[in-house]
């Protein structure tokens, strides 16, 4: 699996804009059976053309999707480089420290737990934003980075590249 820097996303070539146009992180519900009981948030730059990349961003322990996506600079980068951003969030009912459960066998398996929730979120984003399913990238920090390792191990066909930090 190659490691990619998100800056490699090129400028948009298509002009068919996505109908979702917001400049804030939005909560999304109803994205599937969600066996990992994660929350789904997304950032879609205003005027995003269809066919652009999707970046999945996973926070570390004690952090939230909203805080991590804004303080990491990914929201500004998504606007500048024109890609959609999916930011799953762990729930305190799953892990009191808000860590992704990368260490739990039920969350390390393709088609189950948190891995299945992530896939369902990606599918929803591809449907809603018209993101290119061949350009789905995933990045994580700390426990989110460990979760990235599980995601690329269980779903190498779903993620083009990954970034693991800390």
CSV table of N, CA and C in Angstrom, one decimal:
chain,number,residue,atom,x,y,z
A,1,UNK,N,0.9,-1.2,0.0
A,1,UNK,CA,0.0,0.0,0.0
A,1,UNK,C,0.9,1.2,0.0
A,2,UNK,N,0.7,2.1,-1.0
A,2,UNK,CA,1.5,3.3,-1.0
A,2,UNK,C,0.9,4.4,-0.1
A,3,UNK,N,1.8,5.3,0.4
A,3,UNK,CA,1.3,6.4,1.2
A,3,UNK,C,1.2,7.6,0.3
A,4,UNK,N,0.1,8.3,0.5
A,4,UNK,CA,-0.1,9.5,-0.4
A,4,UNK,C,-0.2,10.7,0.4
A,5,UNK,N,0.2,11.8,-0.1
A,5,UNK,CA,0.0,13.1,0.6
A,5,UNK,C,-1.2,13.7,-0.1
A,6,UNK,N,-2.2,14.2,0.7
A,6,UNK,CA,-3.5,14.7,0.1
A,6,UNK,C,-3.2,15.8,-0.9
A,7,UNK,N,-2.2,16.5,-0.8
A,7,UNK,CA,-1.9,17.6,-1.8
A,7,UNK,C,-1.8,17.1,-3.2
A,8,UNK,N,-1.6,15.7,-3.4
A,8,UNK,CA,-1.5,15.2,-4.7
A,8,UNK,C,-2.8,15.2,-5.5
A,9,UNK,N,-3.9,15.6,-4.8
A,9,UNK,CA,-5.2,15.7,-5.5
A,9,UNK,C,-5.1,16.9,-6.5
A,10,UNK,N,-5.4,16.6,-7.7
A,10,UNK,CA,-5.3,17.6,-8.7
A,10,UNK,C,-6.5,18.6,-8.7
A,11,UNK,N,-6.4,19.5,-9.6
A,11,UNK,CA,-7.5,20.5,-9.8
A,11,UNK,C,-8.7,19.8,-10.5
A,12,UNK,N,-9.9,20.2,-10.2
A,12,UNK,CA,-11.1,19.6,-10.9
A,12,UNK,C,-11.1,19.8,-12.4
A,13,UNK,N,-11.5,18.7,-13.1
A,13,UNK,CA,-11.6,18.8,-14.5
A,13,UNK,C,-13.1,18.8,-15.0
A,14,UNK,N,-14.0,18.4,-14.1
A,14,UNK,CA,-15.4,18.3,-14.5
A,14,UNK,C,-16.1,19.5,-13.9
A,15,UNK,N,-17.2,19.9,-14.5
A,15,UNK,CA,-17.9,21.1,-14.0
A,15,UNK,C,-19.4,20.7,-13.5
A,16,UNK,N,-19.7,19.4,-13.5
A,16,UNK,CA,-21.0,19.0,-13.0
A,16,UNK,C,-20.9,19.0,-11.4
A,17,UNK,N,-21.5,20.1,-10.8
A,17,UNK,CA,-21.3,20.3,-9.4
A,17,UNK,C,-22.2,19.4,-8.5
A,18,UNK,N,-21.7,19.0,-7.4
A,18,UNK,CA,-22.5,18.3,-6.4
A,18,UNK,C,-23.5,19.2,-5.8
A,19,UNK,N,-24.7,18.6,-5.5
A,19,UNK,CA,-25.8,19.4,-5.0
A,19,UNK,C,-25.6,19.8,-3.5
A,20,UNK,N,-24.7,19.1,-2.8
A,20,UNK,CA,-24.4,19.5,-1.4
A,20,UNK,C,-23.4,20.6,-1.4
A,21,UNK,N,-23.7,21.7,-0.8
A,21,UNK,CA,-22.8,22.8,-0.8
A,21,UNK,C,-22.8,23.5,0.6
A,22,UNK,N,-21.9,23.1,1.4
A,22,UNK,CA,-21.8,23.6,2.7
A,22,UNK,C,-20.4,23.9,3.1
A,23,UNK,N,-20.2,24.8,4.0
A,23,UNK,CA,-18.9,25.2,4.5
A,23,UNK,C,-18.7,24.9,5.9
A,24,UNK,N,-19.3,23.8,6.4
A,24,UNK,CA,-19.2,23.3,7.8
A,24,UNK,C,-19.3,21.8,7.8
A,25,UNK,N,-18.8,21.2,8.9
A,25,UNK,CA,-18.9,19.8,9.0
A,25,UNK,C,-20.4,19.4,9.3
A,26,UNK,N,-20.9,18.5,8.5
A,26,UNK,CA,-22.3,18.1,8.7
A,26,UNK,C,-22.4,16.7,9.2
A,27,UNK,N,-23.4,16.5,10.1
A,27,UNK,CA,-23.7,15.2,10.6
A,27,UNK,C,-24.6,14.5,9.6
A,28,UNK,N,-24.3,13.2,9.4
A,28,UNK,CA,-25.1,12.4,8.5
A,28,UNK,C,-25.6,11.2,9.2
A,29,UNK,N,-26.9,10.9,9.0
A,29,UNK,CA,-27.5,9.7,9.6
A,29,UNK,C,-28.1,8.8,8.5
A,30,UNK,N,-28.4,7.6,8.8
A,30,UNK,CA,-29.0,6.7,7.9
A,30,UNK,C,-28.1,6.2,6.8
A,31,UNK,N,-26.9,6.0,7.1
A,31,UNK,CA,-25.9,5.6,6.1
A,31,UNK,C,-25.8,4.0,6.0
A,32,UNK,N,-26.5,3.3,6.7
A,32,UNK,CA,-26.5,1.8,6.7
A,32,UNK,C,-26.8,1.3,8.0
A,33,UNK,N,-26.5,0.0,8.2
A,33,UNK,CA,-26.8,-0.7,9.5
A,33,UNK,C,-25.8,-0.2,10.6
A,34,UNK,N,-24.7,0.3,10.2
A,34,UNK,CA,-23.7,0.9,11.2
A,34,UNK,C,-23.4,0.0,12.4
A,35,UNK,N,-22.9,-1.3,12.1
A,35,UNK,CA,-22.6,-2.2,13.2
A,35,UNK,C,-21.6,-1.7,14.2
A,36,UNK,N,-20.7,-0.8,13.8
A,36,UNK,CA,-19.7,-0.2,14.7
A,36,UNK,C,-20.2,0.9,15.5
A,37,UNK,N,-21.5,1.3,15.3
A,37,UNK,CA,-22.1,2.4,16.0
A,37,UNK,C,-21.3,3.7,16.0
A,38,UNK,N,-20.7,4.1,14.9
A,38,UNK,CA,-19.9,5.3,14.7
A,38,UNK,C,-20.9,6.4,14.3
A,39,UNK,N,-20.4,7.6,14.5
A,39,UNK,CA,-21.1,8.8,13.9
A,39,UNK,C,-20.5,9.2,12.6
A,40,UNK,N,-21.2,9.7,11.7
A,40,UNK,CA,-20.7,10.1,10.4
A,40,UNK,C,-20.8,11.7,10.3
A,41,UNK,N,-19.7,12.3,9.9
A,41,UNK,CA,-19.7,13.7,9.6
A,41,UNK,C,-19.0,13.9,8.2
A,42,UNK,N,-19.4,14.9,7.5
A,42,UNK,CA,-18.7,15.2,6.2
A,42,UNK,C,-18.5,16.7,6.0
A,43,UNK,N,-17.6,17.0,5.2
A,43,UNK,CA,-17.3,18.3,4.8
A,43,UNK,C,-17.3,18.3,3.2
A,44,UNK,N,-18.1,19.1,2.6
A,44,UNK,CA,-18.2,19.1,1.2
A,44,UNK,C,-18.0,20.6,0.8
A,45,UNK,N,-16.9,20.9,0.1
A,45,UNK,CA,-16.7,22.3,-0.3
A,45,UNK,C,-17.8,22.8,-1.2
A,46,UNK,N,-18.2,24.0,-1.1
A,46,UNK,CA,-19.2,24.6,-2.0
A,46,UNK,C,-18.7,24.5,-3.5
A,47,UNK,N,-19.7,24.0,-4.3
A,47,UNK,CA,-19.4,23.9,-5.7
A,47,UNK,C,-18.5,22.7,-6.1
A,48,UNK,N,-18.4,21.8,-5.3
A,48,UNK,CA,-17.5,20.6,-5.6
A,48,UNK,C,-18.0,19.9,-6.8
A,49,UNK,N,-17.2,19.7,-7.8
A,49,UNK,CA,-17.6,18.9,-9.0
A,49,UNK,C,-17.7,17.5,-8.7
A,50,UNK,N,-18.6,16.8,-9.4
A,50,UNK,CA,-18.7,15.3,-9.3
A,50,UNK,C,-17.4,14.7,-9.8
A,51,UNK,N,-17.1,13.5,-9.3
A,51,UNK,CA,-15.9,12.8,-9.7
A,51,UNK,C,-14.6,13.1,-9.0
A,52,UNK,N,-14.7,13.9,-8.0
A,52,UNK,CA,-13.5,14.3,-7.2
A,52,UNK,C,-13.2,13.3,-6.2
A,53,UNK,N,-12.0,13.3,-5.6
A,53,UNK,CA,-11.5,12.4,-4.6
A,53,UNK,C,-12.3,12.5,-3.3
A,54,UNK,N,-12.2,11.5,-2.5
A,54,UNK,CA,-12.8,11.5,-1.2
A,54,UNK,C,-11.7,11.1,-0.2
A,55,UNK,N,-11.6,11.9,0.9
A,55,UNK,CA,-10.6,11.6,1.9
A,55,UNK,C,-11.3,11.3,3.2
A,56,UNK,N,-11.0,10.1,3.8
A,56,UNK,CA,-11.5,9.7,5.1
A,56,UNK,C,-10.5,10.1,6.1
A,57,UNK,N,-10.9,10.8,7.2
A,57,UNK,CA,-10.0,11.3,8.2
A,57,UNK,C,-10.5,10.8,9.5
A,58,UNK,N,-9.6,10.1,10.2
A,58,UNK,CA,-9.9,9.4,11.5
A,58,UNK,C,-9.1,10.1,12.7
A,59,UNK,N,-9.8,10.6,13.6
A,59,UNK,CA,-9.3,11.3,14.8
A,59,UNK,C,-8.6,10.3,15.8
A,60,UNK,N,-7.8,10.9,16.7
A,60,UNK,CA,-7.2,10.1,17.8
A,60,UNK,C,-8.1,10.1,19.0
A,61,UNK,N,-7.6,9.4,20.0
A,61,UNK,CA,-8.4,9.3,21.3
A,61,UNK,C,-8.6,10.7,21.9
A,62,UNK,N,-9.7,10.8,22.5
A,62,UNK,CA,-10.2,12.0,23.2
A,62,UNK,C,-10.5,13.2,22.3
A,63,UNK,N,-10.5,13.0,21.0
A,63,UNK,CA,-10.8,14.0,20.0
A,63,UNK,C,-12.1,13.8,19.4
A,64,UNK,N,-12.6,14.7,18.6
A,64,UNK,CA,-13.9,14.6,17.9
A,64,UNK,C,-13.7,14.9,16.5
A,65,UNK,N,-14.6,14.5,15.7
A,65,UNK,CA,-14.6,14.7,14.2
A,65,UNK,C,-14.5,16.2,13.9
A,66,UNK,N,-15.3,17.0,14.6
A,66,UNK,CA,-15.4,18.4,14.3
A,66,UNK,C,-14.0,19.1,14.7
A,67,UNK,N,-13.5,18.8,15.8
A,67,UNK,CA,-12.2,19.4,16.2
A,67,UNK,C,-11.1,19.0,15.3
A,68,UNK,N,-11.0,17.7,15.0
A,68,UNK,CA,-9.9,17.2,14.2
A,68,UNK,C,-9.9,17.7,12.8
A,69,UNK,N,-11.1,17.7,12.2
A,69,UNK,CA,-11.2,18.2,10.8
A,69,UNK,C,-10.8,19.6,10.6
A,70,UNK,N,-11.2,20.4,11.6
A,70,UNK,CA,-10.9,21.9,11.4
A,70,UNK,C,-9.4,22.2,11.9
A,71,UNK,N,-9.0,21.6,13.0
A,71,UNK,CA,-7.6,22.0,13.5
A,71,UNK,C,-6.5,21.3,12.7
A,72,UNK,N,-6.8,20.2,12.0
A,72,UNK,CA,-5.8,19.6,11.1
A,72,UNK,C,-5.6,20.3,9.8
A,73,UNK,N,-6.5,21.2,9.5
A,73,UNK,CA,-6.3,22.0,8.2
A,73,UNK,C,-7.0,21.3,7.1
A,74,UNK,N,-7.6,20.1,7.3
A,74,UNK,CA,-8.2,19.4,6.2
A,74,UNK,C,-9.4,20.0,5.5
A,75,UNK,N,-10.1,20.8,6.3
A,75,UNK,CA,-11.3,21.5,5.7
A,75,UNK,C,-10.8,22.5,4.7
A,76,UNK,N,-9.8,23.3,5.1
A,76,UNK,CA,-9.2,24.3,4.2
A,76,UNK,C,-8.6,23.6,3.0
A,77,UNK,N,-7.9,22.5,3.2
A,77,UNK,CA,-7.3,21.8,2.1
A,77,UNK,C,-8.3,21.2,1.2
A,78,UNK,N,-9.4,20.7,1.7
A,78,UNK,CA,-10.5,20.2,0.9
A,78,UNK,C,-11.1,21.2,0.0
A,79,UNK,N,-11.2,22.4,0.5
A,79,UNK,CA,-11.8,23.5,-0.3
A,79,UNK,C,-10.8,23.9,-1.4
A,80,UNK,N,-9.5,24.1,-1.0
A,80,UNK,CA,-8.5,24.5,-1.9
A,80,UNK,C,-8.3,23.5,-3.0
A,81,UNK,N,-8.2,22.2,-2.7
A,81,UNK,CA,-7.8,21.1,-3.6
A,81,UNK,C,-9.0,20.4,-4.2
A,82,UNK,N,-10.2,20.8,-3.7
A,82,UNK,CA,-11.5,20.2,-4.2
A,82,UNK,C,-11.7,18.7,-4.1
A,83,UNK,N,-11.8,18.3,-2.8
A,83,UNK,CA,-12.2,16.9,-2.5
A,83,UNK,C,-13.2,16.9,-1.4
A,84,UNK,N,-13.9,15.8,-1.3
A,84,UNK,CA,-14.9,15.7,-0.2
A,84,UNK,C,-14.2,15.0,1.0
A,85,UNK,N,-14.6,15.4,2.2
A,85,UNK,CA,-14.0,14.9,3.4
A,85,UNK,C,-15.0,14.2,4.2
A,86,UNK,N,-14.7,12.9,4.6
A,86,UNK,CA,-15.5,12.1,5.5
A,86,UNK,C,-14.8,11.9,6.8
A,87,UNK,N,-15.5,12.3,7.9
A,87,UNK,CA,-14.8,12.3,9.2
A,87,UNK,C,-15.7,11.4,10.2
A,88,UNK,N,-15.4,10.1,10.3
A,88,UNK,CA,-16.2,9.3,11.2
A,88,UNK,C,-15.8,9.7,12.7
A,89,UNK,N,-16.7,9.5,13.6
A,89,UNK,CA,-16.4,9.8,15.0
A,89,UNK,C,-16.8,8.7,15.9
A,90,UNK,N,-15.9,8.3,16.8
A,90,UNK,CA,-16.2,7.3,17.8
A,90,UNK,C,-17.2,7.9,18.8
A,91,UNK,N,-17.9,7.0,19.4
A,91,UNK,CA,-18.9,7.4,20.4
A,91,UNK,C,-18.5,7.0,21.8
A,92,UNK,N,-18.8,7.7,22.8
A,92,UNK,CA,-18.4,7.4,24.2
A,92,UNK,C,-19.0,6.1,24.6
A,93,UNK,N,-20.1,5.7,24.1
A,93,UNK,CA,-20.8,4.4,24.4
A,93,UNK,C,-20.0,3.2,23.9
A,94,UNK,N,-19.1,3.5,22.9
A,94,UNK,CA,-18.2,2.4,22.3
A,94,UNK,C,-16.9,2.4,23.0
A,95,UNK,N,-16.4,3.6,23.4
A,95,UNK,CA,-15.1,3.7,24.0
A,95,UNK,C,-15.0,5.0,24.8
A,96,UNK,N,-14.9,4.9,26.1
A,96,UNK,CA,-15.0,6.1,26.9
A,96,UNK,C,-13.9,7.1,26.6
A,97,UNK,N,-12.8,6.7,26.0
A,97,UNK,CA,-11.7,7.7,25.6
A,97,UNK,C,-11.9,8.2,24.2
A,98,UNK,N,-13.0,7.8,23.5
A,98,UNK,CA,-13.3,8.1,22.2
A,98,UNK,C,-12.2,7.6,21.2
A,99,UNK,N,-11.5,6.5,21.6
A,99,UNK,CA,-10.6,5.8,20.7
A,99,UNK,C,-11.4,4.9,19.7
A,100,UNK,N,-10.9,4.8,18.5
A,100,UNK,CA,-11.5,3.8,17.6
A,100,UNK,C,-11.0,2.5,18.2
A,101,UNK,N,-11.8,1.4,18.1
A,101,UNK,CA,-11.6,0.1,18.7
A,101,UNK,C,-10.7,-0.8,17.7
A,102,UNK,N,-9.6,-0.3,17.3
A,102,UNK,CA,-8.8,-1.0,16.4
A,102,UNK,C,-8.2,-2.3,16.9
A,103,UNK,N,-8.2,-2.4,18.2
A,103,UNK,CA,-7.7,-3.6,19.0
A,103,UNK,C,-8.7,-4.7,19.2
A,104,UNK,N,-10.0,-4.4,18.9
A,104,UNK,CA,-11.1,-5.4,19.2
A,104,UNK,C,-11.3,-6.2,17.9
A,105,UNK,N,-11.3,-7.6,18.1
A,105,UNK,CA,-11.4,-8.5,17.0
A,105,UNK,C,-12.6,-8.2,16.2
A,106,UNK,N,-13.7,-7.9,16.8
A,106,UNK,CA,-15.0,-7.6,16.1
A,106,UNK,C,-15.0,-6.4,15.3
A,107,UNK,N,-14.0,-5.5,15.5
A,107,UNK,CA,-13.9,-4.3,14.7
A,107,UNK,C,-12.7,-4.3,13.8
A,108,UNK,N,-12.1,-5.5,13.6
A,108,UNK,CA,-10.9,-5.7,12.7
A,108,UNK,C,-11.3,-6.6,11.5
A,109,UNK,N,-12.6,-6.9,11.4
A,109,UNK,CA,-13.0,-7.9,10.4
A,109,UNK,C,-13.8,-7.2,9.3
A,110,UNK,N,-13.5,-7.7,8.0
A,110,UNK,CA,-14.2,-7.2,6.9
A,110,UNK,C,-15.7,-7.6,7.0
A,111,UNK,N,-16.5,-6.6,6.8
A,111,UNK,CA,-18.0,-6.9,6.9
A,111,UNK,C,-18.6,-6.8,8.3
A,112,UNK,N,-17.8,-6.4,9.2
A,112,UNK,CA,-18.3,-6.4,10.6
A,112,UNK,C,-17.8,-5.1,11.3
A,113,UNK,N,-18.5,-4.8,12.4
A,113,UNK,CA,-18.1,-3.7,13.3
A,113,UNK,C,-17.7,-2.4,12.7
A,114,UNK,N,-16.7,-1.8,13.2
A,114,UNK,CA,-16.3,-0.4,12.7
A,114,UNK,C,-15.9,-0.5,11.3
A,115,UNK,N,-15.3,-1.6,10.8
A,115,UNK,CA,-14.9,-1.7,9.4
A,115,UNK,C,-16.1,-1.6,8.5
A,116,UNK,N,-17.1,-2.2,8.8
A,116,UNK,CA,-18.3,-2.2,8.0
A,116,UNK,C,-19.0,-0.8,8.1
A,117,UNK,N,-19.0,-0.2,9.2
A,117,UNK,CA,-19.5,1.2,9.3
A,117,UNK,C,-18.7,2.1,8.4
A,118,UNK,N,-17.4,2.0,8.4
A,118,UNK,CA,-16.6,2.9,7.5
A,118,UNK,C,-16.9,2.7,6.0
A,119,UNK,N,-17.1,1.4,5.6
A,119,UNK,CA,-17.4,1.1,4.2
A,119,UNK,C,-18.8,1.7,3.9
A,120,UNK,N,-19.8,1.6,4.8
A,120,UNK,CA,-21.1,2.1,4.6
A,120,UNK,C,-21.0,3.7,4.5
A,121,UNK,N,-20.2,4.3,5.3
A,121,UNK,CA,-20.0,5.8,5.2
A,121,UNK,C,-19.4,6.2,3.8
A,122,UNK,N,-18.4,5.4,3.4
A,122,UNK,CA,-17.8,5.7,2.1
A,122,UNK,C,-18.8,5.6,1.0
A,123,UNK,N,-19.6,4.5,1.0
A,123,UNK,CA,-20.6,4.3,0.0
A,123,UNK,C,-21.6,5.4,0.0
A,124,UNK,N,-22.0,5.9,1.1
A,124,UNK,CA,-23.0,7.0,1.2
A,124,UNK,C,-22.4,8.3,0.6
A,125,UNK,N,-21.1,8.5,0.9
A,125,UNK,CA,-20.4,9.7,0.4
A,125,UNK,C,-20.3,9.6,-1.2
A,126,UNK,N,-20.0,8.5,-1.7
A,126,UNK,CA,-19.9,8.3,-3.1
A,126,UNK,C,-21.2,8.6,-3.8
A,127,UNK,N,-22.3,8.1,-3.2
A,127,UNK,CA,-23.6,8.3,-3.7
A,127,UNK,C,-24.0,9.8,-3.6
A,128,UNK,N,-23.8,10.4,-2.4
A,128,UNK,CA,-24.3,11.8,-2.2
A,128,UNK,C,-23.5,12.8,-2.9
A,129,UNK,N,-22.2,12.6,-3.0
A,129,UNK,CA,-21.3,13.7,-3.5
A,129,UNK,C,-20.8,13.3,-4.9
A,130,UNK,N,-21.0,12.1,-5.4
A,130,UNK,CA,-20.4,11.7,-6.7
A,130,UNK,C,-18.9,11.6,-6.6
A,131,UNK,N,-18.4,11.4,-5.5
A,131,UNK,CA,-16.9,11.1,-5.4
A,131,UNK,C,-16.5,9.9,-6.2
A,132,UNK,N,-15.3,10.0,-6.7
A,132,UNK,CA,-14.8,8.9,-7.5
A,132,UNK,C,-14.4,7.7,-6.6
A,133,UNK,N,-15.1,6.5,-6.7
A,133,UNK,CA,-14.8,5.4,-5.8
A,133,UNK,C,-13.4,4.8,-6.0
A,134,UNK,N,-12.8,5.2,-7.1
A,134,UNK,CA,-11.4,4.8,-7.3
A,134,UNK,C,-10.4,5.7,-6.7
A,135,UNK,N,-10.9,6.8,-6.1
A,135,UNK,CA,-10.0,7.8,-5.5
A,135,UNK,C,-10.4,8.1,-4.1
A,136,UNK,N,-10.5,7.0,-3.3
A,136,UNK,CA,-10.8,7.1,-1.9
A,136,UNK,C,-9.5,6.9,-1.1
A,137,UNK,N,-9.2,7.9,-0.3
A,137,UNK,CA,-7.9,7.9,0.5
A,137,UNK,C,-8.3,7.9,1.9
A,138,UNK,N,-7.5,7.4,2.8
A,138,UNK,CA,-7.8,7.4,4.2
A,138,UNK,C,-6.5,7.8,5.0
A,139,UNK,N,-6.8,8.6,6.0
A,139,UNK,CA,-5.7,9.1,6.9
A,139,UNK,C,-6.1,9.1,8.3
A,140,UNK,N,-5.2,8.8,9.2
A,140,UNK,CA,-5.6,8.8,10.6
A,140,UNK,C,-4.4,9.2,11.5
A,141,UNK,N,-4.8,9.6,12.7
A,141,UNK,CA,-3.8,10.1,13.7
A,141,UNK,C,-4.0,9.2,15.0
A,142,UNK,N,-3.0,8.7,15.5
A,142,UNK,CA,-3.0,7.9,16.8
A,142,UNK,C,-3.9,6.7,16.7
A,143,UNK,N,-4.9,6.6,17.5
A,143,UNK,CA,-5.9,5.5,17.4
A,143,UNK,C,-6.5,5.5,16.0
A,144,UNK,N,-6.8,6.6,15.5
A,144,UNK,CA,-7.3,6.7,14.1
A,144,UNK,C,-6.3,6.1,13.1
A,145,UNK,N,-5.0,6.3,13.3
A,145,UNK,CA,-4.0,5.7,12.5
A,145,UNK,C,-4.0,4.2,12.6
A,146,UNK,N,-4.2,3.6,13.8
A,146,UNK,CA,-4.3,2.2,13.9
A,146,UNK,C,-5.6,1.7,13.2
A,147,UNK,N,-6.6,2.4,13.3
A,147,UNK,CA,-7.8,2.1,12.6
A,147,UNK,C,-7.6,2.1,11.1
A,148,UNK,N,-6.8,3.0,10.6
A,148,UNK,CA,-6.5,3.0,9.2
A,148,UNK,C,-5.8,1.7,8.7
A,149,UNK,N,-4.9,1.3,9.6
A,149,UNK,CA,-4.2,0.0,9.3
A,149,UNK,C,-5.2,-1.1,9.1
A,150,UNK,N,-6.2,-1.2,10.0
A,150,UNK,CA,-7.2,-2.2,9.9
A,150,UNK,C,-8.0,-2.0,8.6
A,151,UNK,N,-8.3,-0.8,8.3
A,151,UNK,CA,-9.1,-0.5,7.1
A,151,UNK,C,-8.4,-0.9,5.8
A,152,UNK,N,-7.2,-0.6,5.7
A,152,UNK,CA,-6.5,-1.0,4.5
A,152,UNK,C,-6.2,-2.5,4.4
A,153,UNK,N,-6.0,-3.1,5.6
A,153,UNK,CA,-5.8,-4.6,5.7
A,153,UNK,C,-7.1,-5.3,5.3
A,154,UNK,N,-8.2,-4.9,5.7
A,154,UNK,CA,-9.5,-5.6,5.5
A,154,UNK,C,-10.2,-5.1,4.2
A,155,UNK,N,-9.8,-4.0,3.7
A,155,UNK,CA,-10.5,-3.4,2.5
A,155,UNK,C,-9.5,-2.8,1.5
A,156,UNK,N,-8.5,-3.5,1.1
A,156,UNK,CA,-7.5,-2.9,0.2
A,156,UNK,C,-8.1,-2.5,-1.2
A,157,UNK,N,-9.2,-3.1,-1.5
A,157,UNK,CA,-9.9,-2.8,-2.7
A,157,UNK,C,-10.7,-1.5,-2.6
A,158,UNK,N,-10.9,-0.9,-1.4
A,158,UNK,CA,-11.7,0.3,-1.2
A,158,UNK,C,-10.9,1.5,-1.1
A,159,UNK,N,-9.6,1.4,-0.7
A,159,UNK,CA,-8.8,2.6,-0.4
A,159,UNK,C,-7.6,2.6,-1.4
A,160,UNK,N,-7.5,3.7,-2.1
A,160,UNK,CA,-6.3,3.8,-3.0
A,160,UNK,C,-5.0,4.0,-2.3
A,161,UNK,N,-5.0,4.7,-1.2
A,161,UNK,CA,-3.8,4.9,-0.4
A,161,UNK,C,-4.2,5.3,1.0
A,162,UNK,N,-3.1,5.3,1.9
A,162,UNK,CA,-3.4,5.6,3.3
A,162,UNK,C,-2.2,6.4,3.9
A,163,UNK,N,-2.6,7.1,4.9
A,163,UNK,CA,-1.6,7.9,5.7
A,163,UNK,C,-1.8,7.5,7.1
A,164,UNK,N,-0.7,7.1,7.8
A,164,UNK,CA,-0.7,6.7,9.2
A,164,UNK,C,0.2,7.7,9.9
A,165,UNK,N,-0.3,8.4,10.9
A,165,UNK,CA,0.5,9.4,11.6
A,165,UNK,C,0.4,9.1,13.1
A,166,UNK,N,1.5,9.0,13.8
A,166,UNK,CA,1.7,8.8,15.2
A,166,UNK,C,1.1,7.5,15.6
